[in-house]
Short mmCIF file of C-alpha atoms in Angstrom, two decimals:
data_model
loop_
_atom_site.label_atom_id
_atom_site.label_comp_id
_atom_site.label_asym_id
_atom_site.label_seq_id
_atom_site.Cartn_x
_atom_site.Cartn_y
_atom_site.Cartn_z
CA UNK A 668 309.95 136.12 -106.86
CA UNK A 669 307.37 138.28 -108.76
CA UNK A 670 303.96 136.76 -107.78
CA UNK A 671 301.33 139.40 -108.68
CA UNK A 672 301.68 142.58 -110.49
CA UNK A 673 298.62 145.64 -110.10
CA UNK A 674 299.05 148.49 -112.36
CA UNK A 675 297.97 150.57 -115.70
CA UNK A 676 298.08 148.48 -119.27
CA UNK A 677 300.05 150.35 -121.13
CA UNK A 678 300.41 148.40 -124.33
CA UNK A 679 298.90 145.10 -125.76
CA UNK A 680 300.96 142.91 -128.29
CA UNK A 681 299.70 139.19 -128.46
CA UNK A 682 300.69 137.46 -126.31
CA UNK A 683 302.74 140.60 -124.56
CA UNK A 684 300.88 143.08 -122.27
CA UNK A 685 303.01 145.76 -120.75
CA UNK A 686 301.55 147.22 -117.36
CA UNK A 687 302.94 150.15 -115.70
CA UNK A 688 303.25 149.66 -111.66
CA UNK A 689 304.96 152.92 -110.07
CA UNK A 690 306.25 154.09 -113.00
CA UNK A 691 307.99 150.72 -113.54
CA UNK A 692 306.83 148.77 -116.90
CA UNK A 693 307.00 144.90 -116.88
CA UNK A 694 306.35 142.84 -120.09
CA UNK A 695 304.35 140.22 -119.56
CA UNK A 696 304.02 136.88 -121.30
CA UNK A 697 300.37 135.59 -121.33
CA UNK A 698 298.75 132.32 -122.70
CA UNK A 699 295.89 133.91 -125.12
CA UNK A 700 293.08 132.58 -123.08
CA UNK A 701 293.87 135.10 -120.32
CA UNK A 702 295.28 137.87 -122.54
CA UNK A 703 291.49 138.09 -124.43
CA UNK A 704 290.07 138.56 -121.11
CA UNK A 705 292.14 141.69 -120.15
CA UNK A 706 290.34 145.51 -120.34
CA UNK A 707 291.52 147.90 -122.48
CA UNK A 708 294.46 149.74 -122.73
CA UNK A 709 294.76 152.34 -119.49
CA UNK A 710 293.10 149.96 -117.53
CA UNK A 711 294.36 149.30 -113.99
CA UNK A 712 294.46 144.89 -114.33
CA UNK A 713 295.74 142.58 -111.27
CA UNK A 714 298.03 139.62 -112.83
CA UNK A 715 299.03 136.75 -111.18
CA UNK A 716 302.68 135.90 -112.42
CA UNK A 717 305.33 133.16 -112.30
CA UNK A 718 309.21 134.68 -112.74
CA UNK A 719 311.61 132.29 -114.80
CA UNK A 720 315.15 132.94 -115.11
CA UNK A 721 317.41 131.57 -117.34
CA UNK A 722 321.11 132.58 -118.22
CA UNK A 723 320.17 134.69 -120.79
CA UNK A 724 316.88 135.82 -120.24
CA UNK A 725 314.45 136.71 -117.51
CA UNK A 726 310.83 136.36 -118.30
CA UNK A 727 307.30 137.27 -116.65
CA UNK A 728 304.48 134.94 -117.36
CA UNK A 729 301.14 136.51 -116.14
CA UNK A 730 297.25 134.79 -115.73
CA UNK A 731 293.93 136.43 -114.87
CA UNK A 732 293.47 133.93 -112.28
CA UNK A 733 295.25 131.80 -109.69
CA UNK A 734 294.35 128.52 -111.30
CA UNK A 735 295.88 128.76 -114.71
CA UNK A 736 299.29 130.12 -113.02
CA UNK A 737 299.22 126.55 -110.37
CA UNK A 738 298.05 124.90 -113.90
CA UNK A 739 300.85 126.93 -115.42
CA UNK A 740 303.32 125.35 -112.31
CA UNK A 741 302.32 121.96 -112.79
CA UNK A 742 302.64 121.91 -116.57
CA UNK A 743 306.29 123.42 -116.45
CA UNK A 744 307.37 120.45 -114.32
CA UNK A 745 306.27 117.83 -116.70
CA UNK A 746 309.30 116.16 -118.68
CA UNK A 747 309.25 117.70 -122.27
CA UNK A 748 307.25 120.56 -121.00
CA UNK A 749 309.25 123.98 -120.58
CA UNK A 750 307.40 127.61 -120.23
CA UNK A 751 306.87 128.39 -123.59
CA UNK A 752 305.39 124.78 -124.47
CA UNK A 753 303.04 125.64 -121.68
CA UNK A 754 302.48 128.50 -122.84
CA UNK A 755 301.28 127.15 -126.01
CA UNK A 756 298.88 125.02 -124.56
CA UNK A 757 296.83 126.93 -122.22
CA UNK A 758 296.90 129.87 -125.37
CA UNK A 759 295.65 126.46 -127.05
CA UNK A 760 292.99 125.58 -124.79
CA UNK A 761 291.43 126.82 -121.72
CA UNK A 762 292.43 124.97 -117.82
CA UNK A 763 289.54 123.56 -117.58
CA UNK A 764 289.38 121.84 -121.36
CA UNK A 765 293.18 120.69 -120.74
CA UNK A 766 292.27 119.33 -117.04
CA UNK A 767 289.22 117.25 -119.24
CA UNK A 768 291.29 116.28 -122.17
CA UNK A 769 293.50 115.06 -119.15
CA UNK A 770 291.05 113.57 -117.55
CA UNK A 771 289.85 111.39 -120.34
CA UNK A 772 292.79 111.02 -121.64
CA UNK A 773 291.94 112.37 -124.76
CA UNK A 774 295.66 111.80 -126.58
CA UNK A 775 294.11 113.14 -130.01
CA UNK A 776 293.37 115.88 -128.87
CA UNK A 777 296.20 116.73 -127.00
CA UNK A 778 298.56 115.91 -129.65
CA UNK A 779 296.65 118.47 -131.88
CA UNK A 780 298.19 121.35 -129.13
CA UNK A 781 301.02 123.21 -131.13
CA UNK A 782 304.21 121.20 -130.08
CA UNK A 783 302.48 118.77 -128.19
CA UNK A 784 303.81 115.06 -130.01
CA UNK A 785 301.94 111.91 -128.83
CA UNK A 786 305.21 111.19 -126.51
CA UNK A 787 304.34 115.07 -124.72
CA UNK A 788 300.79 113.83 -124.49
CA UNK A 789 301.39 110.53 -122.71
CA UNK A 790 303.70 112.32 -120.04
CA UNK A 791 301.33 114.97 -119.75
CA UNK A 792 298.50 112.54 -118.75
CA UNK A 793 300.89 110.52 -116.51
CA UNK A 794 302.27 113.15 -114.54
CA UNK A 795 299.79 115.42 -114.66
CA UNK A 796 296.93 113.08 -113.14
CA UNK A 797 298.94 113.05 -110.16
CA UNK A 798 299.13 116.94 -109.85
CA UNK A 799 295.45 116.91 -110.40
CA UNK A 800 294.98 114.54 -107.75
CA UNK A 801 296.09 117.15 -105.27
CA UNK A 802 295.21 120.44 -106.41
CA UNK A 803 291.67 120.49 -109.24
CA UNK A 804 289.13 119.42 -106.30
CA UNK A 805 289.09 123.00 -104.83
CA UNK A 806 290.22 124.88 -107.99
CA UNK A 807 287.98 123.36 -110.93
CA UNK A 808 285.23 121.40 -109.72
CA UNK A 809 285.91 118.91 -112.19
CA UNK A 810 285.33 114.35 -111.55
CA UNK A 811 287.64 112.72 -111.84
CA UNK A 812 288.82 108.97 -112.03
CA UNK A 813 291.17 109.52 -109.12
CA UNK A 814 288.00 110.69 -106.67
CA UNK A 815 286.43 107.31 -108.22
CA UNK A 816 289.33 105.65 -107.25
CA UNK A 817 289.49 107.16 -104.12
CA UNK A 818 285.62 107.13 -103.28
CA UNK A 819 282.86 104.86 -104.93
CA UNK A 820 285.22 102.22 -106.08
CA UNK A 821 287.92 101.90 -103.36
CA UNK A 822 286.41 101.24 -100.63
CA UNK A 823 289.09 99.42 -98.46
CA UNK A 824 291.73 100.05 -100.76
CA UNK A 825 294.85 101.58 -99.43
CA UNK A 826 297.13 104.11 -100.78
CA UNK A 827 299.81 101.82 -102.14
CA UNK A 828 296.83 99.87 -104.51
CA UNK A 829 295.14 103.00 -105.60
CA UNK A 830 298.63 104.33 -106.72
CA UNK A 831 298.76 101.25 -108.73
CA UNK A 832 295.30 101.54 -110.03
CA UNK A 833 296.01 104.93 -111.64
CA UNK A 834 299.05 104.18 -113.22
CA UNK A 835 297.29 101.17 -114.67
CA UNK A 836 294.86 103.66 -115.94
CA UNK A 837 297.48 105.31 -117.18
CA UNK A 838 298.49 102.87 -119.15
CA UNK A 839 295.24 102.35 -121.09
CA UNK A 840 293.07 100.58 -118.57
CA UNK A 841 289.51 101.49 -117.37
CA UNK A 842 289.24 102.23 -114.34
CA UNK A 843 287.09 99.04 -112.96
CA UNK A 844 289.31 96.85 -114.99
CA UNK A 845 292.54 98.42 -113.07
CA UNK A 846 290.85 97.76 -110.03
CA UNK A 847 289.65 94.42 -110.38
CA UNK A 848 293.34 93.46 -111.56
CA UNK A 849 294.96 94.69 -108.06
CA UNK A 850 292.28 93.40 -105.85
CA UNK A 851 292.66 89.86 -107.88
CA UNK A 852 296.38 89.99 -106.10
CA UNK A 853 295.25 90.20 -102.49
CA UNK A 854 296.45 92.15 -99.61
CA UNK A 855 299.76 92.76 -98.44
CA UNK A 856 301.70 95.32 -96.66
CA UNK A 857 304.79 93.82 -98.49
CA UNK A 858 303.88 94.76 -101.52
CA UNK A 859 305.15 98.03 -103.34
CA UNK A 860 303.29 100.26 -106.03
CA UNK A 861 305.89 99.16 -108.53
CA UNK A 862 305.43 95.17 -107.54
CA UNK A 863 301.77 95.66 -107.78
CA UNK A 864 301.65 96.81 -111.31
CA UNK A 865 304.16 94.16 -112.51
CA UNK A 866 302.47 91.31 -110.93
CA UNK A 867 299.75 92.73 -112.36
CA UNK A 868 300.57 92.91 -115.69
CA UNK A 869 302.10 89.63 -115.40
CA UNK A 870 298.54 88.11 -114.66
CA UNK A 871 296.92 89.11 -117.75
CA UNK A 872 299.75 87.77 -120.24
#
C-alpha cells in the first residue's frame, strides 16, 4: 500500500499531478479542492494517497491532508459510491461542506454533485452519518446531531435506542421527534435496533 508520497511536481494536468520521488514518477489522481492548493511546478509537495487496484488498472489518489483521504475512505465504501464518484464530489465540494450538507441532510444539494442521483444522496447520508459518528469529532470540529444524540438529549439512553434514533433521523425525522418516539416505547434489554424502529414506526400510523 502507497500511503504518502514526498517528492518534486513535475507536471500538473487537472486533476493529474505527476511528482518525481527518487527518480520514480507517480501520477496522481486528485479531487480539485486539493489539487488548487498544490505549489508550483518543481516544488517538493507531501501527498497523502490511497492505492486502488483493479484488473485493469492501478490508480493513485492523492490529498493535501489526512482528512479528505479518511473522507476519501469512507465515501468509497458507501453503496453506489466507487473512487471516481468520490472523486467527483470532494473536486465538487470541500470535506467540510460535504460533512455539513451531510449533516443537515441537505439532499438538494447533494444531488446537484456531478453523478450524485437523489438514491446516491440518501445512502450517502445514511451510511455516512455513521462514519461521521466515529471519525469528524477530532478531524473537523464540526456538531453534529449524533453528539446531540449522544450528549444534551440522551441522557440515559443506551446504545441500542440512540442507534434507533439516528436512523429515524435518517429517515426524515428531527431529532427530538426521533427521540421522543423511542423513549414513548420504554426500556428493554430485549429489544433490538431493528424492533425499535418498527415498533416505532408502527406507533405513529
Amino acid at each position: 500500500m502507497i500511503g504518502q508520497l514526498k517528492g518534486n511536481i513535475l507536471e500538473k494536468h487537472p486533476p493529474i499531478v505527476l511528482i518525481e520521488v527518487c527518480g520514480i514518477g507517480y501520477e496522481i489522481n486528485m479531487p480539485m479542492t486539493c489539487f488548487y492548493k498544490l505549489p508550483e511546478i518543481n516544488n517538493i509537495v507531501t501527498i497523502f494517497t490511497h492505492f486502488v487496484v483493479k484488473k485493469d488498472v492501478q490508480l493513485l489518489f492523492g490529498f493535501t491532508s489526512q482528512k479528505e483521504r479518511i473522507l476519501f475512505r469512507e465515501l468509497i465504501k458507501v453503496n453506489g459510491v466507487g473512487p471516481k464518484l468520490a472523486l467527483s464530489i470532494l473536486s465538487s465540494m470541500s470535506a467540510q461542506q460535504f460533512v455539513s450538507s451531510v449533516e443537515k441532510e441537505e439532499i438538494n444539494a447533494l444531488v446537484k454533485l456531478p453523478g450524485v442521483g437523489k438514491k446516491t444522496a440518501i445512502h450517502l447520508i445514511i451510511e455516512m452519518k455513521d462514519a461521521f459518528k466515529k471519525i469528524y469529532n477530532d478531524l473537523f470540529k464540526v456538531n453534529s446531531e449524533f453528539n446531540i444524540i449522544n450528549s444534551k438529549l440522551s441522557t440515559n439512553i443506551t446504545d441500542v435506542e440512540a442507534e434507533a434514533i439516528s436512523a429515524l433521523i435518517a429517515l426524515g425525522y428531527k431529532s427530538q421527534e426521533a427521540k421522543n418516539m423511542i423513549i414513548k416505547l420504554g426500556k428493554s434489554d430485549e429489544k433490538s435496533c431493528e424492533v425499535l424502529i418498527k415498533t416505532a414506526l408502527r406507533n405513529i400510523i
